[in-house]
Structure formats: C-alpha cells, structure tokens
C-alpha cells in the first residue's frame, strides 16, 4: 500500500485504467439495458431521471452505451497499437542492427508517414475501402509505426554501445542473435511505457475518427459518435455531450498517468 | 549559413517529392480506382471506362504522377468532380479560414503555456507548479473537438456571447470573423498548451542551473531579469521543437474542430470531399496537409539557427 501511496501518479493512473478495463469487460456480459434498445417515450431524459446517466434522442440508456463504448474504444485502440508497436519496434531494432544507408532511408520514410495525420489517412482509406473499424485500426496503426520505429531505434542504438554487446560481437555472435538476446529484452521496459502512452493517443484518435463517422458503423455505440449525435441537442441535453467526452478524457488521462508512472518505476535513472 | 540553409532546402524538396510519390502510389495500390469510387458500384462499365479515360486513369502510374507533378508546379491541382472547379482555387479559398484559425490557436497556446510553464519552474513544487501540472495532465487528455462542444454549451447556448458556429466570411468584417474563429481557436489551443507548458517547465528548470544563469544572478541582475533575459530564451529550443512536432496534431484537431463549428476550412473540405467521394479533392488536401507538416518541420529547423547562435557558429 505504501508503495502505491508514494507514487500518486502511477497509482491514480493504474486505478483509472483498471476501472476502464473492468467496465469494458463487464459490458461484454452485462449492461443496465441493451445499449441499442430504443424507448422513444423516455427520450432525452437527464441523468437519474431515467437510468443512471439519462437517455439519448432515441431513449437509449446512456450508461449502457458508454460501457459498450469503452469496450469498442479500448479494443480498437489496443489492436491498432499492438500492430503499430510490433511493426514499428521491428523496424527500429532491425535498422539499429543494420545501420548505414538503410537507417537514413528508413527514417526518412518514417518522417513522411508521420507527416500524414491519422485522421486524413483514415479519410483516404475510407474513400477507397469504406469506413469502419478495420479502416480506423489501419489508419491508427500506420501512424504508430514511425512513432515506435523512431523511439525504439534510439533505445536500441544505446544498447548497441554497451560493453556486453561489444563482448557478444567479439564472441562472434551475429547481429540478429544479439538483437534477440540482448537488445529486445533491454528495451522491453521502454516498449511497455510507450504502448501505454500511445494507447491514450489511439483512444483520442479513435474518438475523433468515430466523431467524423469513420469508426465503427452504427448502431454499435462509440464515444466519438455519441458526441457527434449530441451536437444537435447541446441546448436541450448538454449531458449527452458532457459524459462521453468525460469518458474519453478520463481514459486518456489514466493511461498517460500510468505510462508516466511506469516510466519512473521501470527506469529510475531517467527521471527527467 | 547559406550553404546549410541550401542543404536543408534540398532535403525539403526531396521529402516533398517522396511524400507525393508515396501517397500517389498508395492510392493506386488501394482497391478501386478514383473513377469507380466517384461513380459508385452501380455505374455501367462504359461510363466507368469513359470517366477513367477522362481522368487519364488508363495511363501508367508513372506517367500520371509526372503529369500531376507538372500540373502542381504550374498551380494546377486538377478539377473537383463535385464542385466542377479547379481544386487549387478551392484550397486557396478554404485556407482563408484554416490558416487564421491555426495561427490564432498557436498564438493562444504559446501565450498560455510559456508564462504558466515559466512560473511553474520558478516555484518548483509550489502551488503554481501543482496547478499547472494538473492543467497539463487534463488538457493533454481532452479531445479538442470535445472542448469545442463544451465551449459552445457555455458561451453560445447558455451565455449567448459568441456564435456557436459558421463563418461570416472576411467580407463581413474582421471583427465578426475573429469572433467566429475565437472559440474554435481556444478549443484547438488548450490541448496544445498542456504539452507546451510541460516542455517549457522542464526546459526552464534545466537552464536555470546553467552557469550563465548563475553568472547573470551573480552580477546582480534581479531574479526576474535573469529569468526572462537569460533563462527563457535558452529554454525556447525544446519548446519550438515541440511546436513543430505538435503541428500534425494541430492539423488533425483543426479537421475535427472545423466540423464541430461548421467552419468552411480545409478540414471541412476534406470531410465533404469524403462524403461526396470527391477523390481528387481528398488526395490534394491530404497532400497539401502533409506538405505543410513537412514544411513546418523545415521551418523549425531554420528557427533553431535564429534562436540559437551556437548552432550558427557551429555551421561548417
């Protein structure tokens, strides 16, 4: 307990993140009402008047929609970051092992991919292959690749300068083996920290995409589309615009704090 | 100095060429060509073939790319399928909204972030520091488009002080236009400010321990003068770097915020082009935004030279 109390950022982040994950998982088996069930007679009811958090313009239960939205947002973001982190880290450590011209070429390409905001690549993709969860995941993952490639290249390069790597080279180990045996395990902490932080960014991006109608199609509830629907009722039913945004902000803040906390915890030398 | 700028400029041109080539190639690799996207699935093969020929899609990729590039260099970005006008004109028209919006957001975020960050560094672990730390945690986590919605609820539907959306056009007077852009700019600026503030704080903290700041204090300068004349200018490099890095997110935010506030900017244009399947417009807008990000990074590189005389001296 005192371990957690001495690390408030980490603890708050952990609590928020675990709560979010728990809500998302519970939504798979239970929600107060089916999130797509419409009750027009109970439309636009404020929180506590009908259900815990009120109802939307079709009389759907907002609390249930938010719960399922947590699962949709988290699962989409997690998949996107998993793809981006795997590919990006792969590129980073391979380039760190090969170096030379490959390094500058690959990094230049990363700069270029990084120059296209995921919202725009999702729009491009959406025009050609249609919008939906797949498009959102690909668009976010593509943006994550250069992020991880750059960071992990830097981290891997540092490992390559260590004495134990020099020793391994001297013993005649090939570069692929050194990457697997020495580099990857030693940058694992940084990968975990980045995955946590980038998950927050992915949730923000996913919310933006589904706000524009580029995420999961209706009737699947997403936080972004709930906000987009709420726009029409800002005067009548402001809670419809407040609650999904609060959910997004809390989720992102929790993940960011957890990431910051993990960084301090896993790498005590780097506390800048 | 000139040689360095020239070399950076050459790098910029190469990157811009690469980005256009990559986006061109990716669009070609995606299933469905622009003509079929525009016409939808119900079009007859003859109509499709005719449009493909009209758009020049029957030619090989490289030929199309070179032709397109030649057009771009002469200011010709192709024609919008839905509007029936040159895309270059459409983009120029929309820039009159997006550029002032982005500039206002950047200025606001700097005006908010630098004083807050400097004060937080000066009173490390004090009340200011705790408050600004909290502010940065929250502001980084909130989506700009949601801040936009909250601002509308507060200042438009509740207080009725500012318009909830729409843009009167610059012909209607600068005051009216700035009024329409103010809430969107604040919505864009807040998340930016959180990041910038954090960077400012840690950069100032680092610089405050440098010898030249100690010297400045030792020669009798007041704490404030030492801070603003010696510490802050030296802390600006990481802040400028962050501004450059954040530019991608500023653009992404602008696309969303323009849609929240119904502003006829580039982001709204891209969104409308998507719903109307106007692929030519979309391609151009994406290229334009990407080019802008790359150009921004180039300017940040140049800004280093202006801010930091040491880099200029180190140029060989």
Coordinates of C-alpha atoms in Angstrom, one line a residue:
Chain A
X1 CA 0.0 0.0 0.0
X2 CA 2.8 2.4 0.9
X3 CA 4.3 1.5 -2.4
X4 CA 1.3 3.0 -4.2
X5 CA 0.9 6.0 -1.8
X6 CA 4.5 7.1 -2.6
X7 CA 3.7 7.0 -6.3
X8 CA 0.4 9.0 -6.7
X9 CA 0.7 9.5 -10.5
X10 CA 1.2 5.8 -11.1
X11 CA -1.5 4.8 -8.6
X12 CA -4.1 7.2 -10.0
X13 CA -3.3 6.0 -13.5
X14 CA -3.5 2.4 -12.5
X15 CA -6.8 2.8 -10.8
X16 CA -8.4 4.7 -13.7
X17 CA -7.0 2.2 -16.2
X18 CA -8.1 -0.9 -14.3
X19 CA -11.6 0.6 -13.8
X20 CA -11.8 1.3 -17.5
X21 CA -10.7 -2.2 -18.4
X22 CA -13.2 -3.6 -15.9
X23 CA -16.1 -1.6 -17.2
X24 CA -15.2 -2.6 -20.8
X25 CA -15.1 -6.3 -19.8
X26 CA -18.3 -6.2 -17.8
X27 CA -20.1 -4.6 -20.8
X28 CA -19.5 -7.8 -22.7
X29 CA -21.7 -9.8 -20.3
X30 CA -23.9 -7.2 -18.7
X31 CA -25.2 -3.6 -19.2
X32 CA -28.1 -2.0 -17.3
X33 CA -30.1 -2.1 -20.5
X34 CA -29.3 -3.3 -24.0
X35 CA -27.3 -0.3 -25.5
X36 CA -29.3 -0.3 -28.7
X37 CA -32.7 -0.6 -27.1
X38 CA -34.8 2.5 -28.1
X39 CA -37.5 3.8 -25.8
X40 CA -38.8 6.9 -27.6
X41 CA -41.2 7.8 -24.7
X42 CA -38.2 8.2 -22.5
X43 CA -36.1 10.2 -24.9
X44 CA -33.6 12.9 -23.7
X45 CA -34.1 12.3 -20.0
X46 CA -31.4 13.8 -17.8
X47 CA -29.2 11.6 -15.6
X48 CA -31.0 9.9 -12.6
X49 CA -34.4 10.7 -14.2
X50 CA -34.2 7.7 -16.4
X51 CA -31.4 5.3 -15.8
X52 CA -28.2 6.3 -14.1
X53 CA -26.9 8.7 -16.7
X54 CA -30.1 9.6 -18.6
X55 CA -31.1 8.7 -22.2
X56 CA -30.3 10.0 -25.7
X57 CA -32.5 11.2 -28.5
X58 CA -33.9 7.7 -29.1
X59 CA -34.3 6.9 -25.5
X60 CA -31.3 4.6 -25.4
X61 CA -29.6 4.2 -22.0
X62 CA -26.5 6.4 -21.9
X63 CA -24.8 4.4 -19.2
X64 CA -25.1 1.2 -21.2
X65 CA -23.9 2.9 -24.3
X66 CA -20.8 4.4 -22.5
X67 CA -20.0 0.9 -21.2
X68 CA -20.1 -0.7 -24.5
X69 CA -18.3 2.3 -26.0
X70 CA -15.5 1.6 -23.5
X71 CA -15.0 -1.8 -24.9
X72 CA -15.3 -0.6 -28.6
X73 CA -12.8 2.2 -28.0
X74 CA -10.3 0.1 -26.0
X75 CA -10.4 -2.9 -28.2
X76 CA -9.9 -0.8 -31.4
X77 CA -7.1 1.2 -29.9
X78 CA -5.4 -1.9 -28.4
X79 CA -5.4 -3.7 -31.7
X80 CA -4.1 -0.6 -33.5
X81 CA -1.3 0.0 -31.0
X82 CA -0.4 -3.7 -31.0
X83 CA 0.0 -3.7 -34.8
X84 CA 1.9 -0.4 -34.8
X85 CA 4.1 -1.3 -31.9
X86 CA 5.1 -4.7 -33.3
X87 CA 5.9 -3.4 -36.8
X88 CA 7.5 -0.2 -35.5
X89 CA 9.7 -1.9 -32.9
X90 CA 10.6 -4.5 -35.5
X91 CA 11.7 -1.8 -37.9
X92 CA 13.5 0.1 -35.2
X93 CA 15.6 -2.8 -33.9
X94 CA 16.4 -4.1 -37.4
X95 CA 17.6 -0.7 -38.6
X96 CA 19.6 -0.4 -35.4
X97 CA 21.3 -3.7 -36.2
X98 CA 22.0 -2.9 -39.9
X99 CA 22.7 0.9 -39.7
X100 CA 24.4 2.6 -42.6
X101 CA 22.3 3.9 -45.5
X102 CA 19.3 1.8 -44.5
X103 CA 19.0 3.9 -41.4
X104 CA 18.7 7.2 -43.1
X105 CA 16.4 5.9 -45.8
X106 CA 14.0 4.2 -43.3
X107 CA 14.0 7.2 -41.0
X108 CA 13.2 9.5 -43.9
X109 CA 10.2 7.3 -44.8
X110 CA 9.1 7.3 -41.2
X111 CA 9.2 11.2 -41.3
X112 CA 7.0 11.1 -44.3
X113 CA 4.4 8.7 -42.8
X114 CA 4.5 10.8 -39.6
X115 CA 3.6 13.8 -41.7
X116 CA 0.1 12.4 -42.6
X117 CA -2.2 12.8 -39.6
X118 CA -4.2 9.5 -39.0
X119 CA -7.5 11.4 -39.4
X120 CA -6.5 12.2 -43.0
X121 CA -5.2 8.7 -43.8
X122 CA -8.4 7.3 -42.4
X123 CA -10.3 9.6 -44.8
X124 CA -8.3 8.5 -47.8
X125 CA -8.7 4.8 -46.8
X126 CA -12.3 5.4 -46.0
X127 CA -13.0 6.7 -49.5
X128 CA -11.5 3.6 -51.1
X129 CA -12.2 0.6 -48.8
X130 CA -15.1 2.1 -46.9
X131 CA -15.1 3.4 -43.3
X132 CA -15.4 1.1 -40.3
X133 CA -13.4 -0.5 -37.5
X134 CA -10.8 -2.0 -39.9
X135 CA -10.1 1.4 -41.5
X136 CA -9.7 3.0 -38.1
X137 CA -7.4 0.3 -36.9
X138 CA -5.2 0.5 -40.0
X139 CA -5.1 4.3 -40.0
X140 CA -4.0 4.5 -36.4
X141 CA -1.6 1.6 -36.7
X142 CA 0.1 3.1 -39.7
X143 CA 0.7 6.3 -37.7
X144 CA 2.1 4.3 -34.8
X145 CA 4.7 2.6 -36.9
X146 CA 7.1 5.6 -37.3
X147 CA 6.5 6.6 -33.7
X148 CA 7.7 3.2 -32.4
X149 CA 10.4 2.9 -35.1
X150 CA 12.0 6.2 -34.1
X151 CA 11.8 5.7 -30.3
X152 CA 13.0 2.0 -30.4
X153 CA 15.8 2.8 -32.9
X154 CA 17.1 5.3 -30.4
X155 CA 16.7 2.9 -27.5
X156 CA 18.3 0.0 -29.4
X157 CA 21.2 2.2 -30.6
X158 CA 22.1 2.8 -26.9
X159 CA 22.1 -0.9 -26.2
X160 CA 24.4 -1.5 -29.1
X161 CA 27.1 0.7 -27.4
X162 CA 27.0 -1.3 -24.2
X163 CA 30.0 -3.4 -23.2
X164 CA 28.1 -6.7 -23.1
X165 CA 27.1 -6.2 -26.8
X166 CA 30.7 -5.4 -27.7
X167 CA 31.6 -8.6 -25.9
X168 CA 28.9 -10.6 -27.8
X169 CA 30.2 -9.2 -31.1
X170 CA 33.7 -10.2 -30.1
X171 CA 32.5 -13.7 -29.4
X172 CA 31.3 -13.9 -33.0
X173 CA 27.5 -13.7 -32.3
X174 CA 25.6 -12.5 -35.4
X175 CA 23.6 -9.3 -35.3
X176 CA 20.2 -11.0 -35.5
X177 CA 21.0 -13.1 -32.4
X178 CA 22.3 -10.1 -30.5
X179 CA 19.1 -8.2 -31.3
X180 CA 17.0 -11.0 -29.9
X181 CA 19.2 -11.9 -26.9
X182 CA 20.4 -8.5 -25.8
X183 CA 18.6 -5.6 -27.5
X184 CA 15.0 -6.6 -27.2
X185 CA 15.0 -7.7 -23.6
X186 CA 16.8 -4.4 -22.6
X187 CA 14.3 -2.1 -24.4
X188 CA 11.2 -4.1 -23.3
X189 CA 10.6 -1.6 -20.5
X190 CA 10.5 1.3 -22.8
X191 CA 8.2 -0.6 -25.2
X192 CA 5.7 -1.2 -22.3
X193 CA 5.8 2.5 -21.3
X194 CA 5.3 3.7 -24.9
X195 CA 2.5 1.2 -25.5
X196 CA 0.7 2.6 -22.5
X197 CA 1.1 6.2 -23.6
X198 CA 0.3 5.6 -27.2
X199 CA -2.8 3.8 -26.2
X200 CA -4.1 7.1 -24.8
X201 CA -3.3 8.8 -28.1
X202 CA -5.0 5.9 -30.0
X203 CA -8.2 6.4 -27.9
X204 CA -8.2 10.1 -28.7
X205 CA -7.7 9.4 -32.4
X206 CA -10.4 6.7 -32.5
X207 CA -12.8 9.1 -30.8
X208 CA -12.0 11.7 -33.5
X209 CA -12.5 9.2 -36.3
X210 CA -15.8 7.9 -35.0
X211 CA -16.9 11.5 -34.4
X212 CA -16.4 12.0 -38.1
X213 CA -18.2 8.8 -38.9
X214 CA -15.0 7.0 -39.8
X215 CA -15.1 4.5 -37.0
X216 CA -17.4 1.5 -36.2
X217 CA -20.7 1.8 -38.0
X218 CA -24.0 2.3 -36.2
X219 CA -25.7 1.0 -34.1
X220 CA -22.5 0.0 -32.3
X221 CA -22.1 2.7 -29.6
X222 CA -18.8 4.6 -29.7
X223 CA -17.8 7.6 -27.6
X224 CA -17.0 9.6 -30.7
X225 CA -20.3 9.1 -32.4
X226 CA -22.2 9.7 -29.1
X227 CA -20.5 13.2 -29.1
X228 CA -21.3 13.7 -32.8
X229 CA -25.0 12.8 -32.1
X230 CA -25.1 15.1 -29.1
X231 CA -24.2 18.1 -31.2
X232 CA -27.8 18.5 -32.3
X233 CA -29.0 18.6 -28.6
X234 CA -26.4 20.9 -27.0
X235 CA -29.1 23.3 -25.6
X236 CA -31.7 20.6 -24.6
X237 CA -29.5 17.8 -23.4
X238 CA -26.0 19.0 -22.6
X239 CA -25.2 15.9 -20.6
X240 CA -25.2 13.9 -23.8
X241 CA -22.1 16.0 -24.9
X242 CA -20.5 16.0 -21.4
X243 CA -20.5 12.3 -20.5
X244 CA -18.8 10.7 -23.5
X245 CA -16.1 13.4 -23.5
X246 CA -15.5 12.9 -19.8
X247 CA -15.1 9.2 -20.5
X248 CA -12.6 9.8 -23.2
X249 CA -10.6 12.4 -21.1
X250 CA -10.6 10.1 -18.1
X251 CA -9.4 7.1 -20.1
X252 CA -6.6 9.0 -21.8
X253 CA -5.6 10.7 -18.6
X254 CA -5.5 7.4 -16.8
X255 CA -3.3 5.8 -19.5
X256 CA -1.0 8.8 -19.7
X257 CA -0.5 8.8 -15.9
X258 CA 0.0 5.1 -15.8
X259 CA 2.6 5.5 -18.6
X260 CA 4.4 8.3 -16.8
X261 CA 4.3 6.3 -13.6
X262 CA 5.6 3.2 -15.3
X263 CA 8.5 5.1 -16.8
X264 CA 9.6 6.3 -13.4
X265 CA 9.2 2.9 -11.9
X266 CA 10.9 0.8 -14.6
X267 CA 13.7 3.2 -15.4
X268 CA 14.8 5.0 -12.2
X269 CA 17.8 6.5 -14.0
X270 CA 15.7 8.5 -16.4
X271 CA 13.5 10.8 -14.3
X272 CA 13.8 14.0 -16.3
Chain B
X1 CA 25.0 29.5 -43.0
X2 CA 23.7 29.9 -46.6
X3 CA 25.1 26.5 -47.5
X4 CA 23.4 24.9 -44.6
X5 CA 20.0 26.5 -45.5
X6 CA 20.5 25.4 -49.0
X7 CA 21.2 21.8 -48.0
X8 CA 18.2 21.8 -45.7
X9 CA 16.1 23.2 -48.6
X10 CA 17.3 20.4 -50.9
X11 CA 16.3 17.9 -48.3
X12 CA 12.9 19.5 -48.1
X13 CA 12.3 19.2 -51.8
X14 CA 13.4 15.5 -51.8
X15 CA 11.0 14.8 -48.9
X16 CA 8.1 16.6 -50.6
X17 CA 8.7 14.7 -53.8
X18 CA 8.8 11.4 -51.8
X19 CA 5.6 12.1 -49.9
X20 CA 3.7 12.9 -53.0
X21 CA 5.1 9.8 -54.8
X22 CA 4.2 7.6 -51.8
X23 CA 0.6 8.9 -51.5
X24 CA 0.2 8.6 -55.2
X25 CA 1.4 5.0 -55.1
X26 CA -0.7 4.1 -52.1
X27 CA -3.8 5.4 -53.7
X28 CA -3.0 3.4 -56.8
X29 CA -2.5 0.2 -54.7
X30 CA -5.8 0.6 -52.8
X31 CA -8.6 -1.5 -54.3
X32 CA -10.9 0.6 -56.5
X33 CA -9.7 3.4 -58.7
X34 CA -10.8 7.1 -58.3
X35 CA -13.3 6.8 -61.2
X36 CA -15.1 3.8 -59.7
X37 CA -15.1 5.5 -56.3
X38 CA -16.7 8.6 -57.8
X39 CA -19.3 6.7 -59.8
X40 CA -20.2 4.1 -57.1
X41 CA -20.9 0.4 -57.7
X42 CA -24.0 0.9 -59.9
X43 CA -22.1 2.6 -62.8
X44 CA -22.1 0.8 -66.2
X45 CA -18.7 -0.4 -67.5
X46 CA -18.9 2.1 -70.4
X47 CA -19.5 5.1 -68.1
X48 CA -16.6 3.9 -65.9
X49 CA -14.3 3.5 -68.9
X50 CA -15.2 6.9 -70.2
X51 CA -14.5 8.6 -66.8
X52 CA -11.3 6.6 -66.4
X53 CA -10.2 7.9 -69.8
X54 CA -11.3 11.5 -69.0
X55 CA -9.3 11.4 -65.7
X56 CA -6.4 9.9 -67.5
X57 CA -6.5 6.7 -65.4
X58 CA -5.8 4.5 -68.4
X59 CA -2.2 5.7 -68.4
X60 CA 0.5 4.1 -66.4
X61 CA 1.2 5.2 -62.8
X62 CA 4.5 6.9 -63.5
X63 CA 3.1 8.9 -66.5
X64 CA 0.2 10.1 -64.3
X65 CA 2.5 11.0 -61.5
X66 CA 4.7 13.1 -63.7
X67 CA 1.8 14.8 -65.4
X68 CA 0.3 15.5 -62.0
X69 CA 3.6 16.9 -60.7
X70 CA 3.9 19.1 -63.7
X71 CA 0.5 20.4 -63.1
X72 CA 1.2 21.1 -59.4
X73 CA 4.3 23.1 -60.4
X74 CA 2.1 25.3 -62.5
X75 CA -0.5 25.6 -59.8
X76 CA -2.9 23.1 -61.4
X77 CA -4.2 20.5 -58.8
X78 CA -6.9 19.1 -61.1
X79 CA -10.6 19.6 -61.0
X80 CA -13.1 18.8 -58.3
X81 CA -15.6 16.3 -59.5
X82 CA -18.5 17.6 -57.4
X83 CA -17.8 21.3 -57.5
X84 CA -16.6 21.4 -61.1
X85 CA -14.0 24.0 -60.3
X86 CA -10.2 23.8 -60.0
X87 CA -9.1 22.2 -56.7
X88 CA -6.3 24.8 -56.3
X89 CA -9.0 27.6 -56.1
X90 CA -11.0 25.6 -53.6
X91 CA -8.0 25.0 -51.4
X92 CA -6.9 28.7 -51.6
X93 CA -10.5 29.8 -50.6
X94 CA -10.6 27.4 -47.6
X95 CA -7.1 28.4 -46.4
X96 CA -8.5 31.9 -45.6
X97 CA -10.3 30.1 -42.7
X98 CA -7.8 27.4 -41.7
X99 CA -4.7 29.5 -41.6
X100 CA -6.0 32.2 -39.3
X101 CA -7.6 29.5 -37.2
X102 CA -4.3 27.6 -36.8
X103 CA -2.3 30.8 -36.2
X104 CA -4.7 32.0 -33.6
X105 CA -4.5 28.6 -31.9
X106 CA -0.7 28.6 -31.9
X107 CA -0.5 32.2 -30.5
X108 CA -3.1 31.4 -27.8
X109 CA -1.4 28.2 -26.8
X110 CA 2.0 30.0 -26.6
X111 CA 0.6 32.9 -24.6
X112 CA -0.9 30.4 -22.2
X113 CA 1.9 27.9 -22.0
X114 CA 5.1 29.9 -21.7
X115 CA 4.0 32.1 -18.7
X116 CA 2.5 29.1 -16.9
X117 CA 5.5 26.9 -17.6
X118 CA 8.0 29.6 -16.5
X119 CA 6.1 30.3 -13.3
X120 CA 5.8 26.6 -12.6
X121 CA 9.6 26.2 -13.0
X122 CA 10.3 29.2 -10.8
X123 CA 8.2 28.0 -8.0
X124 CA 9.0 24.3 -8.4
X125 CA 6.7 22.1 -6.2
X126 CA 4.8 25.2 -5.2
X127 CA 1.1 25.8 -5.7
X128 CA 1.6 27.1 -9.2
X129 CA 3.6 24.1 -10.1
X130 CA 0.9 21.7 -8.8
X131 CA -1.9 23.6 -10.6
X132 CA -0.1 23.8 -13.9
X133 CA 0.9 20.1 -13.6
X134 CA -2.8 19.3 -13.2
X135 CA -3.7 21.6 -16.0
X136 CA -1.3 19.9 -18.4
X137 CA -2.4 16.4 -17.4
X138 CA -6.0 17.3 -18.1
X139 CA -5.5 19.4 -21.2
X140 CA -3.4 16.7 -22.9
X141 CA -6.2 14.1 -22.4
X142 CA -9.2 16.1 -23.6
X143 CA -10.1 15.9 -27.3
X144 CA -10.1 19.4 -28.9
X145 CA -13.4 18.7 -30.6
X146 CA -15.0 18.0 -27.2
X147 CA -13.6 21.2 -25.7
X148 CA -15.3 22.8 -28.7
X149 CA -18.6 21.3 -27.7
X150 CA -18.2 22.4 -24.1
X151 CA -17.3 26.0 -25.2
X152 CA -20.4 26.1 -27.4
X153 CA -22.6 24.9 -24.4
X154 CA -21.1 27.6 -22.1
X155 CA -20.6 30.6 -24.4
X156 CA -23.2 30.1 -27.0
X157 CA -26.2 28.2 -25.9
X158 CA -26.0 29.3 -22.2
X159 CA -24.4 32.8 -22.2
X160 CA -25.1 33.7 -25.8
X161 CA -21.9 35.7 -26.1
X162 CA -20.3 34.1 -29.1
X163 CA -21.6 32.3 -32.2
X164 CA -22.0 28.5 -32.0
X165 CA -20.6 28.0 -35.5
X166 CA -20.5 29.2 -39.0
X167 CA -18.2 31.8 -40.6
X168 CA -19.5 35.1 -42.0
X169 CA -16.5 35.5 -44.4
X170 CA -13.8 38.1 -44.2
X171 CA -16.0 40.4 -46.4
X172 CA -18.4 40.8 -43.4
X173 CA -15.6 42.5 -41.4
X174 CA -12.6 41.3 -39.5
X175 CA -14.3 41.7 -36.1
X176 CA -17.1 39.3 -37.0
X177 CA -14.7 36.8 -38.5
X178 CA -12.4 36.8 -35.5
X179 CA -15.4 36.4 -33.3
X180 CA -16.4 33.3 -35.2
X181 CA -12.9 31.9 -35.0
X182 CA -12.3 32.6 -31.3
X183 CA -14.0 29.6 -29.7
X184 CA -12.6 27.1 -32.3
X185 CA -9.1 28.6 -31.7
X186 CA -9.4 28.2 -27.9
X187 CA -10.6 24.6 -28.4
X188 CA -7.5 23.9 -30.5
X189 CA -5.2 25.8 -28.3
X190 CA -6.0 24.1 -24.9
X191 CA -4.6 20.6 -25.6
X192 CA -1.6 22.2 -27.3
X193 CA -0.9 24.4 -24.3
X194 CA -0.7 21.5 -21.9
X195 CA 2.1 19.9 -23.9
X196 CA 3.9 23.1 -24.5
X197 CA 3.7 24.1 -20.8
X198 CA 5.2 20.8 -19.7
X199 CA 8.1 21.3 -22.1
X200 CA 8.6 24.9 -21.1
X201 CA 8.7 24.0 -17.4
X202 CA 11.3 21.3 -17.8
X203 CA 13.4 23.3 -20.2
X204 CA 13.5 26.3 -17.9
X205 CA 14.3 24.1 -14.9
X206 CA 17.2 22.7 -16.8
X207 CA 18.5 26.1 -17.9
X208 CA 18.2 27.7 -14.5
X209 CA 21.0 25.5 -13.3
X210 CA 23.4 26.5 -16.1
X211 CA 26.5 28.6 -15.4
X212 CA 25.4 31.6 -17.4
X213 CA 22.2 32.0 -15.4
X214 CA 24.3 31.8 -12.2
X215 CA 26.6 34.4 -13.6
X216 CA 23.7 36.6 -14.5
X217 CA 22.5 36.4 -10.9
X218 CA 25.9 36.9 -9.5
X219 CA 26.5 40.1 -11.4
X220 CA 23.4 41.5 -9.6
X221 CA 20.6 41.0 -12.1
X222 CA 17.3 40.6 -10.4
X223 CA 15.7 37.1 -10.4
X224 CA 13.1 38.3 -13.0
X225 CA 15.7 39.7 -15.4
X226 CA 18.0 36.7 -15.1
X227 CA 15.0 34.5 -15.8
X228 CA 13.4 36.3 -18.8
X229 CA 16.6 37.6 -20.4
X230 CA 18.9 34.6 -19.9
X231 CA 17.0 31.5 -18.9
X232 CA 13.8 31.7 -21.0
X233 CA 15.4 32.4 -24.4
X234 CA 17.7 29.4 -23.9
X235 CA 14.8 27.2 -23.0
X236 CA 13.0 28.1 -26.2
X237 CA 14.6 25.4 -28.4
X238 CA 12.8 22.4 -27.0
X239 CA 9.6 24.5 -26.9
X240 CA 9.9 25.3 -30.6
X241 CA 10.8 21.6 -31.4
X242 CA 7.6 20.6 -29.6
X243 CA 5.6 23.2 -31.5
X244 CA 6.8 21.6 -34.7
X245 CA 6.1 18.1 -33.6
X246 CA 2.6 19.1 -32.4
X247 CA 1.8 20.5 -35.8
X248 CA 0.4 17.2 -37.1
X249 CA -1.9 17.1 -34.1
X250 CA -2.9 20.7 -34.7
X251 CA -4.0 19.8 -38.2
X252 CA -5.8 16.7 -37.1
X253 CA -7.5 18.9 -34.4
X254 CA -8.4 21.5 -37.0
X255 CA -10.1 19.0 -39.2
X256 CA -12.3 18.0 -36.3
X257 CA -12.9 21.4 -34.8
X258 CA -13.8 22.9 -38.2
X259 CA -16.5 20.2 -38.4
X260 CA -17.8 21.0 -34.9
X261 CA -18.0 24.7 -35.6
X262 CA -19.1 24.3 -39.2
X263 CA -16.2 26.4 -40.5
X264 CA -15.6 26.3 -44.2
X265 CA -11.9 25.4 -43.9
X266 CA -9.7 22.8 -45.3
X267 CA -10.7 20.2 -42.8
X268 CA -14.3 20.7 -43.6
X269 CA -13.4 20.5 -47.3
X270 CA -11.7 17.1 -46.8
X271 CA -14.7 15.8 -44.9
X272 CA -17.2 17.0 -47.5
X273 CA -15.0 15.5 -50.2
X274 CA -15.1 12.2 -48.4
X275 CA -18.9 12.1 -48.1
X276 CA -19.2 13.2 -51.8
X277 CA -16.4 10.7 -52.8
X278 CA -14.5 13.5 -54.5
X279 CA -11.2 11.7 -54.6
X280 CA -9.3 14.3 -56.4
X281 CA -10.0 16.9 -53.8
X282 CA -9.2 14.4 -51.0
X283 CA -5.9 13.5 -52.5
X284 CA -4.9 17.1 -52.9
X285 CA -6.0 18.1 -49.4
X286 CA -4.1 15.2 -47.8
X287 CA -1.0 16.0 -49.9
X288 CA -1.4 19.7 -49.0
X289 CA -1.6 19.0 -45.3
X290 CA 1.3 16.5 -45.4
X291 CA 3.4 19.0 -47.3
X292 CA 2.5 21.6 -44.7
X293 CA 3.7 19.4 -41.9
X294 CA 7.0 18.8 -43.7
X295 CA 7.4 22.5 -44.4
X296 CA 6.7 23.2 -40.8
X297 CA 9.5 20.8 -39.7
X298 CA 11.8 22.6 -42.1
X299 CA 10.9 26.0 -40.6
X300 CA 11.5 24.6 -37.1
X301 CA 15.0 23.5 -38.3
X302 CA 15.6 27.0 -39.6
X303 CA 14.2 28.5 -36.4
X304 CA 16.9 26.8 -34.4
X305 CA 19.5 28.8 -36.3
X306 CA 17.8 32.0 -35.4
X307 CA 17.2 31.2 -31.8
X308 CA 20.5 29.6 -31.0
X309 CA 23.6 31.5 -32.1
X310 CA 25.7 28.5 -31.1
X311 CA 24.3 26.5 -34.0
X312 CA 25.1 29.3 -36.4
X313 CA 28.7 29.4 -35.2
X314 CA 29.0 25.6 -35.5
X315 CA 28.0 25.7 -39.2
X316 CA 30.7 24.5 -41.4

